[in-house]
């Protein structure tokens, strides 16, 4: 059974870069059947998709965060990572990684069925504060 | 960019009653690309419905999804105490790849 676990250094100061890693266990990150994503949730608010990566390194980013986000994958370690630069207090949130049951999408269309984000990590709280 | 609007914001019901949650899209969405999630306090979201009407693994059959175009519905028949939570709809597609609704809180 696939499990995801987020990890990161904890508090981040304003203007610094937030770095998180998601470790996939119980299955292969390179299976090809899934993409892998990051989602966040500010305190008391709803869910916001940050970005998604395929094991080949192909990425999709939320346009509102694209200029500050980098997602990468390390297939030998079965990990994918999030970097968010120039953070402010507005980036304080619970950060989740999840398995993304979609496929390839161009700028206009997606081409496979979608089975949802069916496996989630427990989430890690990141606080941006000086 | 497609916006998902969920209603009501809060739904107050009792165990045993029927819950109907709405998700309206600002543009037509393929029903193959609409999902619903349940989130309880302190927990990660849980996939409930994908492709608008397909139940995820292990989800009780009192949960059902329906809809097409711009209007989608999550129905929970015979509410159980463990069903009280926040529910989010989500659209998968292109540019951006994922969009979430703002959530409906189902409370006792």
XYZ file of C-alpha atoms in Angstrom:
238
model
C 0.000 0.000 0.000
C 1.461 3.304 -1.107
C 2.232 5.823 1.613
C 3.481 9.394 1.386
C 5.381 11.296 4.048
C 6.288 14.981 3.996
C 9.425 16.273 5.667
C 11.021 19.643 6.025
C 13.106 21.881 8.255
C 10.249 23.621 10.053
C 9.894 27.410 10.473
C 10.991 29.644 7.626
C 11.863 33.332 7.758
C 10.271 35.863 5.409
C 12.075 36.206 2.055
C 13.734 32.799 2.468
C 13.040 29.619 0.502
C 10.725 26.933 1.833
C 11.937 23.408 1.067
C 9.921 20.221 1.559
C 10.375 16.608 0.502
C 7.783 13.878 0.028
C 8.935 10.279 0.342
C 6.924 7.600 -1.430
C 6.912 4.115 0.093
C 5.106 0.900 -0.731
C 5.138 1.615 -4.441
C 7.268 3.014 -7.219
C 7.364 6.715 -7.979
C 8.437 5.662 -11.477
C 5.461 3.398 -12.161
C 4.303 5.749 -14.874
C 0.673 5.449 -13.890
C 0.634 8.448 -11.590
C 1.772 12.001 -11.195
C 2.780 13.474 -7.831
C 1.549 16.746 -6.409
C 1.794 19.373 -3.703
C -1.264 21.034 -2.142
C -1.408 23.517 0.720
C -4.003 24.732 3.193
C -3.622 28.017 5.099
C -4.942 27.968 8.666
C -8.733 27.775 8.657
C -8.938 27.991 4.859
C -9.440 25.749 1.866
C -7.151 23.704 -0.352
C -4.797 25.266 -2.905
C -2.994 23.222 -5.537
C 0.673 24.199 -5.838
C 2.076 21.950 -8.537
C 2.483 18.437 -9.926
C 5.373 16.427 -11.340
C 5.819 13.243 -13.357
C 8.714 10.884 -12.736
C 10.319 12.081 -15.958
C 10.552 15.572 -14.485
C 7.672 17.107 -16.415
C 5.934 19.695 -14.243
C 2.707 21.656 -13.941
C 2.462 24.708 -11.675
C -0.320 26.873 -10.318
C -0.074 30.094 -12.351
C -0.462 32.179 -9.196
C 2.671 30.613 -7.694
C 4.632 29.659 -10.789
C 7.264 32.384 -10.492
C 8.275 31.146 -7.032
C 7.808 27.360 -7.256
C 10.150 24.585 -8.283
C 9.177 20.914 -7.987
C 11.739 18.207 -8.666
C 11.903 14.424 -8.479
C 14.584 12.000 -7.300
C 13.496 8.590 -8.560
C 16.315 6.512 -6.941
C 15.293 7.901 -3.556
C 11.570 7.688 -4.420
C 11.143 11.322 -3.440
C 9.819 14.518 -4.913
C 10.485 17.962 -3.538
C 9.003 21.434 -3.344
C 10.874 24.718 -3.207
C 8.955 27.966 -2.719
C 11.051 31.111 -2.804
C 10.599 34.579 -1.319
C 8.078 33.390 1.242
C 5.835 35.702 3.241
C 3.376 35.150 6.067
C 0.761 34.339 3.425
C 2.668 31.122 2.689
C 2.042 29.830 6.220
C 0.034 26.644 5.729
C -0.181 22.902 6.066
C 1.602 21.450 3.047
C 0.427 18.099 1.704
C 1.889 15.830 -0.924
C -0.456 13.547 -2.823
C -0.597 10.976 -5.592
C -2.241 12.517 -8.647
C -4.294 10.155 -10.771
C -4.259 12.299 -13.877
C -2.182 12.098 -17.012
C -0.590 14.371 -19.559
C -2.295 17.695 -20.233
C -1.429 20.246 -22.891
C -2.304 23.896 -22.431
C -5.760 23.194 -23.813
C -6.692 19.572 -23.108
C -6.053 16.520 -20.967
C -5.936 13.108 -22.607
C -6.547 10.433 -20.010
C -9.127 9.578 -17.370
C -8.719 11.100 -13.925
C -8.894 8.940 -10.820
C -8.416 11.667 -8.235
C -5.764 12.396 -5.642
C -6.162 9.073 -3.892
C -3.195 8.916 -1.528
C -2.162 11.824 0.691
C 0.594 12.452 3.164
C -0.370 13.493 6.676
C 0.724 17.065 5.992
C 3.421 19.237 7.501
C 2.878 22.675 9.005
C 5.118 25.428 7.736
C 5.138 28.737 9.553
C 6.711 31.800 8.007
C 7.811 34.126 10.749
C 10.771 36.274 11.657
C -9.670 30.004 -15.507
C -12.515 27.845 -14.231
C -13.861 28.736 -10.777
C -15.726 26.200 -8.631
C -18.351 27.572 -6.250
C -19.704 25.285 -3.562
C -22.989 25.752 -1.747
C -24.086 26.013 0.892
C -21.065 27.186 2.862
C -22.351 25.374 5.916
C -25.007 22.669 6.054
C -26.542 21.774 9.422
C -28.171 18.358 9.558
C -28.652 15.441 11.935
C -27.532 11.828 11.742
C -29.905 9.807 9.616
C -30.797 12.742 7.376
C -29.869 13.221 3.721
C -27.200 15.743 2.676
C -27.026 17.399 -0.721
C -23.905 19.430 -1.518
C -23.548 21.496 -4.671
C -20.531 22.411 -6.802
C -21.035 24.842 -9.663
C -18.369 25.546 -12.273
C -17.961 28.870 -14.078
C -17.495 26.953 -17.341
C -18.461 23.479 -18.463
C -16.345 20.727 -16.894
C -15.996 17.210 -18.195
C -17.689 14.912 -15.712
C -14.680 12.625 -16.090
C -12.617 15.306 -14.401
C -14.670 16.192 -11.310
C -13.792 14.808 -7.867
C -14.968 15.226 -4.277
C -12.914 15.051 -1.087
C -13.805 14.772 2.597
C -11.629 16.423 5.236
C -12.003 15.960 8.971
C -10.287 18.241 11.508
C -6.578 17.556 11.785
C -6.589 15.100 8.903
C -5.543 15.131 5.281
C -8.295 15.189 2.660
C -9.707 11.825 1.562
C -10.885 11.085 -1.974
C -14.594 10.222 -1.964
C -15.749 10.502 -5.565
C -13.908 10.743 -8.895
C -15.219 11.069 -12.434
C -18.246 12.806 -10.907
C -19.956 9.583 -9.840
C -17.397 6.847 -9.161
C -16.814 6.002 -5.513
C -13.211 5.701 -4.407
C -11.980 2.500 -2.811
C -13.555 1.820 0.561
C -16.143 4.619 0.376
C -19.587 3.546 1.652
C -22.422 3.416 -0.854
C -24.359 6.090 1.044
C -22.061 8.520 -0.808
C -22.989 9.259 -4.400
C -22.011 11.863 -6.972
C -23.867 13.160 -9.975
C -23.997 15.998 -12.433
C -22.589 17.245 -15.675
C -21.632 20.449 -17.431
C -21.495 23.144 -14.778
C -23.552 21.582 -11.977
C -22.406 18.713 -9.808
C -23.825 17.233 -6.611
C -22.531 15.090 -3.775
C -25.298 13.270 -1.932
C -24.962 11.473 1.366
C -27.995 9.420 2.311
C -28.571 8.487 5.953
C -25.814 10.588 7.532
C -23.566 8.796 9.979
C -21.737 10.657 12.796
C -18.417 10.169 10.983
C -19.707 11.958 7.857
C -19.676 15.381 9.486
C -16.682 17.096 7.912
C -15.706 19.612 5.233
C -16.224 18.560 1.617
C -14.337 19.963 -1.366
C -15.023 19.559 -5.045
C -12.090 19.595 -7.445
C -11.730 19.983 -11.165
C -8.854 18.395 -13.100
C -7.994 19.861 -16.453
C -5.603 22.092 -18.329
C -4.330 25.514 -17.321
C -4.436 25.102 -14.391
C -4.231 21.371 -13.851
C -6.247 21.432 -10.601
C -8.827 23.768 -9.060
C -10.622 23.303 -5.746
C -13.914 24.717 -4.564
C -13.935 26.664 -1.318
C -15.563 23.826 0.633
C -18.860 23.024 2.353
C -18.863 22.341 6.071
C -21.335 19.637 7.019
C -22.141 20.026 10.707
C -24.496 18.545 13.265
